[in-house]
Short mmCIF file of C-alpha atoms in Angstrom, two decimals:
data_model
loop_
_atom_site.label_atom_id
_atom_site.label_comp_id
_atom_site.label_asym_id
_atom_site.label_seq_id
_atom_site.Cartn_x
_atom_site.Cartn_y
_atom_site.Cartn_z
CA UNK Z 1 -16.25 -22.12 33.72
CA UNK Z 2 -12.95 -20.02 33.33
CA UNK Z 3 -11.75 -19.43 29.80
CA UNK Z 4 -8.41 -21.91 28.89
CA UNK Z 5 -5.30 -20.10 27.55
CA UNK Z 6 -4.51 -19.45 24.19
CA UNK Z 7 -2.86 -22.47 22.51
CA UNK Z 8 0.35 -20.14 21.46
CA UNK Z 9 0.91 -18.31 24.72
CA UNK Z 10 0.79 -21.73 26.60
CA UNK Z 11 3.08 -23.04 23.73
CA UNK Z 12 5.45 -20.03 24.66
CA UNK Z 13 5.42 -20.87 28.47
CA UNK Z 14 6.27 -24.27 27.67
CA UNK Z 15 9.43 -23.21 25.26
CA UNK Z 16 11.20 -21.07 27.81
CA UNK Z 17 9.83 -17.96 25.68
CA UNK Z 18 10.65 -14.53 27.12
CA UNK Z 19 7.92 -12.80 24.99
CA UNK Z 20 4.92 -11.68 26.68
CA UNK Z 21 1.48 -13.04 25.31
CA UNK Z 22 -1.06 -10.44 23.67
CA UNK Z 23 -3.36 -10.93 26.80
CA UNK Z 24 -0.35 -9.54 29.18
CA UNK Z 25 0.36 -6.50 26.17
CA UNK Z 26 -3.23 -5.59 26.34
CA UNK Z 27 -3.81 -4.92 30.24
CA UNK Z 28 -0.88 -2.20 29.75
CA UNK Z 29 -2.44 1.34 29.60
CA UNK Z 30 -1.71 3.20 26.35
CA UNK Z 31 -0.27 6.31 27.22
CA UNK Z 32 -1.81 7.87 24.59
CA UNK Z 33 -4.83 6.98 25.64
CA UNK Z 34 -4.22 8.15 29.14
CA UNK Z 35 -3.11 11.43 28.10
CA UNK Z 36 -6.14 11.98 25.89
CA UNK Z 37 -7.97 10.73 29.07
CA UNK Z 38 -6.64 13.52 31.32
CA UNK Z 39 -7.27 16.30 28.45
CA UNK Z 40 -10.48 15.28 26.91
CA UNK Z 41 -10.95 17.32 23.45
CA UNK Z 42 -12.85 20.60 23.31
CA UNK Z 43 -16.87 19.75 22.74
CA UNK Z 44 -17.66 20.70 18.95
CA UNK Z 45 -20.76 22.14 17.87
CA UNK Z 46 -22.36 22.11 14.87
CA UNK Z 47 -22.77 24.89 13.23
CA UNK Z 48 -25.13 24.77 10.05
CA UNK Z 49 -24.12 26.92 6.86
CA UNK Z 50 -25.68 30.31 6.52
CA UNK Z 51 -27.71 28.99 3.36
CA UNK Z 52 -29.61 26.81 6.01
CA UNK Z 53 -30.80 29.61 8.31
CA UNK Z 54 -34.65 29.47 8.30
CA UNK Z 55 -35.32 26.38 6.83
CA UNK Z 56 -36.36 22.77 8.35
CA UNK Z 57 -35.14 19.57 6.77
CA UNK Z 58 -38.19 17.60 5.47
CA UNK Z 59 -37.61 13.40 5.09
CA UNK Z 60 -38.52 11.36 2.02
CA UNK Z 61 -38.22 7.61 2.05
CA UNK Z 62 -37.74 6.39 -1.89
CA UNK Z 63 -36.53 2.82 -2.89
CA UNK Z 64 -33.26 2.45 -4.00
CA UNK Z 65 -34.39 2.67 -7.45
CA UNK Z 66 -36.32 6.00 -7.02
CA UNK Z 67 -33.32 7.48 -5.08
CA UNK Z 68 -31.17 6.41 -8.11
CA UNK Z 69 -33.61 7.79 -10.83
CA UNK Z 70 -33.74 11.32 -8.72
CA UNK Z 71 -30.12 11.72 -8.44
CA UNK Z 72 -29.48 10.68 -12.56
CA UNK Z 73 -32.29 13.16 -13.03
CA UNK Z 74 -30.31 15.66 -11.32
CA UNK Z 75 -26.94 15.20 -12.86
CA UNK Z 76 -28.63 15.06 -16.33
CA UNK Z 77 -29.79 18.22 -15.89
CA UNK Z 78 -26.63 19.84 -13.81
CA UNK Z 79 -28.55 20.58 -10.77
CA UNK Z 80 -28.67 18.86 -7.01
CA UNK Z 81 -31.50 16.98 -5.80
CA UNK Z 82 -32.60 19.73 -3.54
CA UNK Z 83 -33.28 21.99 -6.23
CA UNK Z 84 -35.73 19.73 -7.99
CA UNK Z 85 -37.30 18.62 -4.48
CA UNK Z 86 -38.23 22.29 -4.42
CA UNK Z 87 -38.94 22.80 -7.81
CA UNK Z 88 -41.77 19.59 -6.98
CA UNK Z 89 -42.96 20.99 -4.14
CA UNK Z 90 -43.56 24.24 -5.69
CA UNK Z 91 -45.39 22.31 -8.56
CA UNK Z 92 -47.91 20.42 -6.50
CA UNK Z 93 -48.24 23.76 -3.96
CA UNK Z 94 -49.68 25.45 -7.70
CA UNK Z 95 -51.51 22.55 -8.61
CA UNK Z 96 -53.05 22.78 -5.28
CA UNK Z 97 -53.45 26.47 -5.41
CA UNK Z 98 -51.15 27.14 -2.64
CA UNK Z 99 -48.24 29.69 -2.67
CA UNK Z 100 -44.80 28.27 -3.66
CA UNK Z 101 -42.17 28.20 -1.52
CA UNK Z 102 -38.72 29.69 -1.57
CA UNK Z 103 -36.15 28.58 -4.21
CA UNK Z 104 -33.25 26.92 -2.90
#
């Protein structure tokens, strides 16, 4: 079943109205659009800070509250979160009598 007009565009058409209903306006090609069309933007890359070279990103899922409790942790103590992650992991490598890893 086809879609019915808009109430207002029909009300337009009825009034003599020389404006053109949205529906008309939005079958128009932007020409902004077009020209970003015909000159598609250079593909970026990203490029990971020199800090990061040599490393692998490990995940840890933590309730809201835990994430919240880590992150207080590390503000009290004027620090980021990824220091203490490794400053953990370097605790229970020792417990376990494993060598520590890298500081941040």
């Amino acid at each position: 079943m086809a879609k019915r007009p808009a109430l207002g565009a029909a009300l337009k058409a009825a009034a003599g109205s020389k404006a053109v209903p949205k529906a008309a306006e939005a079958k128009r090609p932007d020409p902004a659009a077009l020209a970003a069309a015909a000159n598609p933007p250079e593909e970026r890359r990203y490029v990971p800070p020199p800090s990061r070279n040599g490393t692998a990103p490990v995940t840890v899922h933590l309730s809201p509250e835990g994430r919240k409790l880590l992150r207080q942790l590390a503000l009290d103590e004027d620090t980021s979160v990824q220091a203490l992650m490794v400053e953990a992991v370097n605790m229970l490598l020792a417990q376990r009598g494993k060598p520590e890893i890298a500081a941040p």
